[in-house]
């Protein structure tokens, strides 16, 4: 027998599953408030769905194999291509804008490190069929409100917002050619992690002259909407290219979320399909990897399903978020709450305990009792170890009177409670 799960895969012991359930419940609650509907798709997909659309980085990380029917298949590494396919197949029938969310488990063969595993759960929220930047603002707001629902404030997390159209316009306006853009985007994406001289070398290898490399570094250093606007004012098409990000940032301010949002042109995002606003959420200490990332992908539905619909969305993983929550917000992550542990005083009380347990469970009360005869002390020990709020002691004398003894295990107090009261209204 193997002693451990595969590297990068998790066993969820009850405490860990309680945290996961708490994360999912919070995600679902905020998604409900934003009027998003939940959907799901298959965890296994045709391989080409991902090789064609996700981009080189994800392609290398695929869990891919041939099934018994000779089909090339892959475990889903992300949800967006599946969503695009599903929507494209029923595009006519669906009322736009579509507001859908999902919580898929995803699989990527990555090098395991802090915050990166080979499976994770990822909240996806996407809006399809809306080109207005208010949709971008709505999604960034939803991601931020997820954080607020976990008790995290602007001192804990920041949304860093950029726009690939702005980057493109500034770079081309600064003298780069279309064919140099991929190398420039790549350098900007890495600019926080890799020192500038190393990046300059990479750019030189990518065919950029040193004045072009300076343009790349200047663009990557822009950190405010005013700075971006000023830079755009100097280049052709700049006014138009900046409209979306300006509107989205203003909308976020109007929502009262301005403190959570910073404009930061180093955000590019690794996936190939993004076309407009892109954003990521980070812990302010920047100790962890991105909590969430997303953006606009206006060309993907056309490429996958032949329907030309603008689209945007984000993915928020449970791994980094879980680390942050364990560190900062000891919120209500309780697993099952045991309302009562029933205790049989003698062998004759076992059957009445079984009857009572089932009557209480039918009324929605969480109840446990010892599954083998044991001394009262032993039963009380188990009750305490389970974190039960009360012990309900069923003994011959009380039973003769139609009552039980209820011991409050926190306070240590006891009271005699008539059976009728116990069943009607005592617990709720
Ligand atoms: P992504 O940036 O690849 O985007 O992933 C989004 C988030 O999922 C990351 O910020 C991170 O929290 C989490 N995540 C990704 N990979 C791992 C991993 N190996 N281990 C743990 N957590 C991970 C996407 O997947 C896009 N499809 C999101 C999207 C939806 N864009 C538009 N709609």
XYZ file of C-alpha atoms and ligand atoms in Angstrom:
461
model
C 0.000 0.000 0.000
C 1.227 3.518 -0.782
C 1.805 5.503 2.397
C 1.113 8.929 0.943
C -0.981 10.795 -1.580
C 0.771 11.738 -4.829
C 3.016 14.840 -4.620
C 0.909 17.978 -4.961
C -2.347 16.173 -4.103
C -4.092 16.638 -0.790
C -5.827 14.385 1.672
C -8.537 16.456 3.312
C -8.808 15.452 6.966
C -12.002 16.762 8.601
C -10.421 20.007 9.882
C -9.009 20.743 6.440
C -12.275 19.872 4.778
C -14.038 22.199 7.216
C -11.830 25.056 5.981
C -12.501 24.097 2.354
C -16.247 23.948 2.987
C -16.131 27.326 4.674
C -14.296 28.764 1.652
C -16.807 27.220 -0.773
C -19.801 28.389 1.288
C -18.450 31.950 1.353
C -17.749 31.884 -2.389
C -21.283 30.658 -3.072
C -22.833 33.254 -0.781
C -21.026 36.186 -2.412
C -21.726 34.797 -5.908
C -25.409 34.634 -4.958
C -25.335 38.280 -3.878
C -23.870 39.141 -7.276
C -26.661 37.169 -9.006
C -24.339 34.598 -10.615
C -25.651 31.133 -11.496
C -23.613 28.005 -10.807
C -22.594 25.585 -13.603
C -20.101 22.750 -14.033
C -18.476 20.799 -16.857
C -16.521 17.546 -17.238
C -13.181 17.160 -15.434
C -11.796 15.273 -18.456
C -11.761 17.052 -21.809
C -10.405 16.549 -25.322
C -6.719 17.439 -25.223
C -6.899 20.019 -27.999
C -9.321 22.174 -26.028
C -6.327 23.203 -23.921
C -3.418 22.870 -26.350
C -5.067 25.314 -28.722
C -6.292 27.957 -26.321
C -4.570 28.103 -22.958
C -1.041 28.865 -24.130
C 2.362 27.246 -23.831
C 2.757 27.458 -20.053
C -0.368 25.447 -19.272
C 0.261 23.059 -22.151
C 3.471 21.860 -20.512
C 1.589 21.229 -17.296
C -1.189 19.057 -18.646
C -2.140 15.692 -17.238
C -2.749 14.205 -20.670
C -3.157 10.639 -21.853
C -4.890 8.448 -24.378
C -8.121 6.833 -23.197
C -9.100 3.257 -23.991
C -10.918 4.435 -27.116
C -7.732 6.025 -28.447
C -8.878 9.606 -27.733
C -6.314 12.143 -26.617
C -7.698 13.593 -23.380
C -6.561 15.837 -20.514
C -7.678 16.582 -16.975
C -8.853 20.173 -16.959
C -6.062 22.592 -15.925
C -8.471 25.546 -16.010
C -12.169 26.135 -16.548
C -12.240 28.935 -19.122
C -12.022 26.832 -22.340
C -14.805 24.523 -21.067
C -16.977 27.519 -20.217
C -16.322 29.092 -23.628
C -17.271 25.830 -25.347
C -20.446 25.387 -23.262
C -21.634 28.924 -23.866
C -20.733 28.904 -27.564
C -22.812 25.713 -28.059
C -25.976 27.388 -26.680
C -25.157 31.003 -27.377
C -28.458 31.795 -29.074
C -30.635 30.482 -26.255
C -28.801 32.123 -23.334
C -29.854 35.570 -22.151
C -26.921 37.967 -22.241
C -25.008 39.046 -20.326
C -24.437 35.575 -18.910
C -23.266 35.635 -15.272
C -22.024 32.195 -14.293
C -19.775 30.772 -11.605
C -18.267 27.374 -10.897
C -15.959 25.708 -8.363
C -14.055 23.062 -10.364
C -11.111 21.006 -9.167
C -8.239 21.639 -11.585
C -5.050 19.694 -12.330
C -1.674 21.065 -13.369
C 1.597 19.172 -13.303
C 3.547 22.008 -11.697
C 6.676 22.070 -9.627
C 5.271 21.847 -6.134
C 5.991 24.886 -3.961
C 4.276 27.099 -1.439
C 0.828 28.007 -2.768
C 1.234 25.798 -5.852
C -0.030 22.230 -5.931
C -0.911 19.762 -8.648
C -4.611 19.978 -7.908
C -6.600 22.885 -6.574
C -10.143 24.124 -6.430
C -10.780 27.376 -8.232
C -13.745 29.676 -8.042
C -14.465 30.925 -11.546
C -16.754 33.893 -12.132
C -17.320 35.002 -15.692
C -19.537 37.464 -17.536
C -20.188 36.714 -21.202
C -21.799 38.974 -23.751
C -20.901 42.365 -22.300
C -18.200 44.661 -23.672
C -18.772 47.547 -21.230
C -15.974 48.219 -18.725
C -18.659 48.249 -16.020
C -18.572 44.465 -16.432
C -14.825 44.516 -15.683
C -15.485 46.649 -12.620
C -18.282 44.294 -11.527
C -15.966 41.293 -11.629
C -13.087 42.991 -9.854
C -15.618 44.117 -7.238
C -16.855 40.532 -6.853
C -13.279 39.300 -6.305
C -12.683 42.056 -3.735
C -15.986 41.344 -1.991
C -14.952 37.700 -1.706
C -11.971 38.956 0.306
C -14.168 41.198 2.447
C -16.513 38.293 3.150
C -13.497 36.415 4.575
C -12.773 39.362 6.851
C -9.822 40.684 4.807
C -9.412 44.425 4.259
C -7.322 46.683 1.988
C -4.462 46.357 4.462
C -4.472 42.604 3.735
C -5.143 42.334 0.001
C -4.861 44.520 -3.084
C -6.272 44.147 -6.580
C -3.649 45.140 -9.158
C -5.247 46.153 -12.405
C -3.751 46.523 -15.855
C -4.921 46.404 -19.464
C -3.214 44.603 -22.315
C -4.545 47.192 -24.797
C -2.881 49.945 -22.777
C 0.373 47.996 -22.694
C 0.230 47.317 -26.405
C -0.562 50.942 -27.280
C 2.224 52.318 -25.078
C 4.772 49.818 -26.381
C 3.905 50.288 -30.048
C 3.674 54.070 -29.452
C 7.172 53.872 -27.943
C 8.573 52.309 -31.105
C 8.247 48.536 -30.614
C 7.042 46.359 -33.481
C 4.158 43.869 -33.209
C 6.603 40.983 -33.378
C 8.554 42.332 -30.391
C 5.459 42.503 -28.176
C 5.508 38.896 -26.901
C 9.092 39.320 -25.640
C 8.155 42.670 -24.068
C 5.041 41.218 -22.357
C 7.117 38.345 -21.061
C 9.727 40.723 -19.609
C 7.047 42.912 -18.006
C 5.412 39.828 -16.513
C 8.730 38.849 -14.921
C 9.843 42.348 -13.970
C 8.984 41.933 -10.309
C 10.901 38.690 -9.855
C 13.901 39.141 -12.191
C 16.515 41.950 -11.908
C 16.470 44.582 -14.629
C 19.879 43.764 -16.163
C 18.877 40.118 -16.616
C 15.668 41.265 -18.290
C 17.597 43.670 -20.516
C 19.627 40.709 -21.726
C 16.484 38.712 -22.492
C 15.034 41.668 -24.375
C 18.257 42.124 -26.351
C 18.101 38.456 -27.320
C 14.480 39.023 -28.358
C 15.774 41.615 -30.839
C 14.978 44.811 -28.910
C 17.390 47.727 -29.146
C 18.391 49.327 -25.847
C 16.095 52.361 -26.332
C 13.229 49.923 -26.920
C 14.120 48.049 -23.733
C 13.985 51.392 -21.864
C 10.452 51.895 -23.180
C 9.504 48.488 -21.780
C 10.906 49.369 -18.333
C 9.234 52.770 -18.312
C 5.864 51.255 -19.156
C 6.253 48.573 -16.488
C 6.930 51.228 -13.864
C 3.571 53.016 -14.247
C 1.619 52.747 -10.994
C -1.349 55.115 -11.149
C -4.248 55.902 -13.391
C -2.962 59.476 -13.794
C 0.490 58.226 -14.757
C -1.037 55.856 -17.297
C -3.255 58.620 -18.715
C -0.301 60.986 -19.033
C 1.759 58.353 -20.860
C -1.162 57.483 -23.138
C -1.717 61.150 -24.004
C 1.652 61.125 -25.783
C 0.966 58.203 -28.131
C -1.316 57.548 -31.083
C -4.618 55.920 -30.095
C -3.767 56.443 -26.432
C -6.948 58.228 -25.432
C -9.118 55.396 -26.718
C -6.927 52.616 -25.346
C -7.153 54.050 -21.824
C -10.915 54.456 -21.713
C -11.757 51.017 -20.283
C -9.313 50.994 -17.407
C -10.225 54.582 -16.475
C -13.944 53.777 -16.419
C -13.415 50.551 -14.485
C -11.229 52.213 -11.836
C -13.712 55.086 -11.439
C -16.574 52.587 -11.078
C -14.681 50.722 -8.354
C -14.193 54.012 -6.513
C -17.918 54.734 -6.796
C -18.583 51.327 -5.213
C -16.440 52.336 -2.248
C -13.737 49.802 -3.113
C -11.084 52.285 -4.267
C -8.773 51.430 -1.386
C -8.502 47.847 -2.598
C -7.497 48.781 -6.127
C -4.175 49.852 -7.585
C -3.253 50.342 -11.221
C -0.122 48.350 -11.967
C 1.103 47.740 -15.496
C 3.365 44.863 -14.480
C 0.273 42.644 -14.452
C 0.194 40.868 -17.807
C -1.072 37.341 -16.947
C 0.372 34.167 -18.396
C -2.622 32.807 -20.277
C -2.656 33.443 -24.001
C -6.275 34.471 -24.521
C -6.541 37.770 -22.590
C -7.302 40.832 -24.709
C -8.139 43.747 -22.387
C -8.238 44.533 -18.685
C -6.306 41.980 -16.632
C -6.031 41.879 -12.857
C -4.672 39.883 -9.942
C -5.261 39.916 -6.199
C -2.270 39.687 -3.891
C -1.633 39.702 -0.174
C -0.154 43.112 0.631
C 2.983 41.562 2.123
C 3.486 39.886 -1.283
C 4.671 36.838 0.580
C 2.307 34.573 -1.289
C 1.505 33.938 -4.925
C -1.563 35.495 -6.540
C -4.829 34.731 -4.773
C -6.802 35.358 -7.899
C -6.302 36.329 -11.523
C -8.455 37.147 -14.483
C -9.347 39.490 -17.249
C -11.106 40.002 -20.522
C -10.864 37.403 -23.299
C -12.994 38.821 -26.092
C -11.703 36.478 -28.827
C -11.993 33.069 -27.158
C -15.637 32.219 -27.854
C -15.208 32.999 -31.515
C -12.076 30.875 -31.692
C -13.684 27.919 -29.915
C -17.296 28.030 -31.011
C -17.591 30.524 -33.825
C -19.786 32.944 -31.841
C -18.423 36.425 -31.439
C -19.161 37.308 -27.809
C -17.078 39.496 -25.517
C -16.194 37.754 -22.262
C -14.292 38.233 -19.034
C -13.748 36.455 -15.758
C -11.416 35.416 -12.995
C -10.189 32.336 -11.173
C -9.562 32.313 -7.413
C -7.775 29.280 -5.997
C -8.350 27.692 -2.599
C -4.652 27.093 -1.823
C -3.224 30.591 -1.405
C -6.509 31.811 0.048
C -6.468 28.967 2.586
C -2.936 29.934 3.668
C -3.949 33.546 4.065
C -7.015 32.635 6.107
C -5.056 30.346 8.386
C -2.612 33.208 8.974
C -4.911 36.155 9.374
C -8.594 35.623 9.860
C -9.523 32.945 12.354
C -13.133 33.181 11.219
C -15.874 30.710 11.881
C -14.443 27.595 10.275
C -16.105 25.149 12.668
C -16.651 21.661 11.368
C -19.719 19.774 12.538
C -21.218 21.144 15.706
C -22.472 18.403 17.976
C -25.583 19.605 19.833
C -25.750 16.708 22.241
C -24.057 13.481 23.230
C -26.551 10.967 24.633
C -25.477 8.868 27.573
C -27.056 5.590 28.677
C -26.717 5.065 32.423
C -27.452 1.315 32.283
C -27.868 -1.400 29.651
C -31.615 -0.878 29.848
C -31.205 2.741 28.807
C -29.584 1.870 25.488
C -32.850 1.308 23.601
C -34.406 4.554 24.961
C -31.198 6.359 23.926
C -31.574 4.978 20.392
C -35.221 6.087 20.269
C -34.357 9.551 21.582
C -31.366 9.948 19.237
C -33.520 9.286 16.217
C -36.334 11.521 17.389
C -33.852 14.362 17.885
C -32.103 13.759 14.534
C -35.490 13.845 12.796
C -35.890 17.298 14.320
C -32.546 18.438 12.933
C -30.487 18.146 16.130
C -26.894 16.805 15.715
C -26.553 13.866 18.063
C -24.020 11.151 18.823
C -23.969 8.322 21.394
C -21.522 5.575 22.361
C -21.672 2.599 20.017
C -20.762 0.081 22.716
C -21.689 -0.265 26.383
C -19.326 1.766 28.572
C -19.110 3.385 31.991
C -20.752 6.818 32.262
C -17.320 8.373 32.835
C -16.047 6.915 29.550
C -19.111 8.174 27.711
C -18.635 11.656 29.167
C -14.989 11.607 28.092
C -15.980 10.860 24.510
C -18.642 13.582 24.641
C -16.014 16.121 25.724
C -13.493 14.921 23.130
C -16.133 15.410 20.437
C -16.718 18.999 21.562
C -20.384 18.298 22.313
C -22.219 21.267 23.818
C -24.267 19.057 26.144
C -24.542 15.559 27.480
C -28.080 14.216 27.716
C -28.094 11.537 30.394
C -30.786 8.889 30.129
C -31.224 6.857 33.331
C -33.915 4.647 34.857
C -35.083 7.141 37.541
C -35.511 10.096 35.201
C -37.075 7.902 32.555
C -39.731 6.763 35.043
C -40.611 10.476 35.407
C -40.516 11.132 31.621
C -37.379 13.272 31.929
C -33.616 13.330 31.261
C -30.665 15.128 32.830
C -28.938 17.650 30.587
C -25.392 18.575 31.515
C -23.929 21.746 29.965
C -20.415 20.557 29.176
C -18.956 24.062 28.958
C -20.466 25.473 32.158
C -20.539 22.154 34.026
C -24.143 22.761 35.203
C -26.975 20.225 35.167
C -30.733 20.497 34.847
C -33.611 18.061 34.697
C -35.550 18.486 31.454
C -38.924 16.874 30.684
C -38.726 14.705 27.562
C -41.519 16.679 25.884
C -39.537 19.885 26.301
C -36.337 18.245 25.035
C -38.098 17.251 21.824
C -39.985 20.490 21.331
C -38.048 23.714 21.406
C -35.142 22.867 23.718
C -32.540 22.863 20.942
C -33.919 25.471 18.559
P -4.731 31.362 -13.350
O -4.030 32.657 -13.083
O -3.976 30.297 -14.038
O -6.037 31.735 -14.185
O -5.281 30.795 -11.994
C -6.088 31.594 -11.152
C -5.758 31.350 -9.697
O -5.851 29.950 -9.413
C -4.354 31.707 -9.273
O -4.269 33.059 -8.927
C -4.138 30.811 -8.060
O -4.784 31.335 -6.902
C -4.888 29.569 -8.448
N -3.975 28.551 -8.990
C -3.572 28.389 -10.268
N -2.726 27.346 -10.369
C -2.593 26.818 -9.137
C -1.859 25.726 -8.587
N -1.097 24.937 -9.328
N -1.959 25.494 -7.256
C -2.741 26.271 -6.474
N -3.459 27.316 -6.937
C -3.383 27.596 -8.255
C -6.893 30.845 -14.746
O -6.878 29.658 -14.528
C -7.961 31.493 -15.618
N -8.675 30.431 -16.341
C -8.889 32.329 -14.750
C -9.991 32.954 -15.547
C -11.324 32.689 -15.469
N -9.832 33.906 -16.472
C -11.019 34.214 -16.969
N -11.933 33.468 -16.364
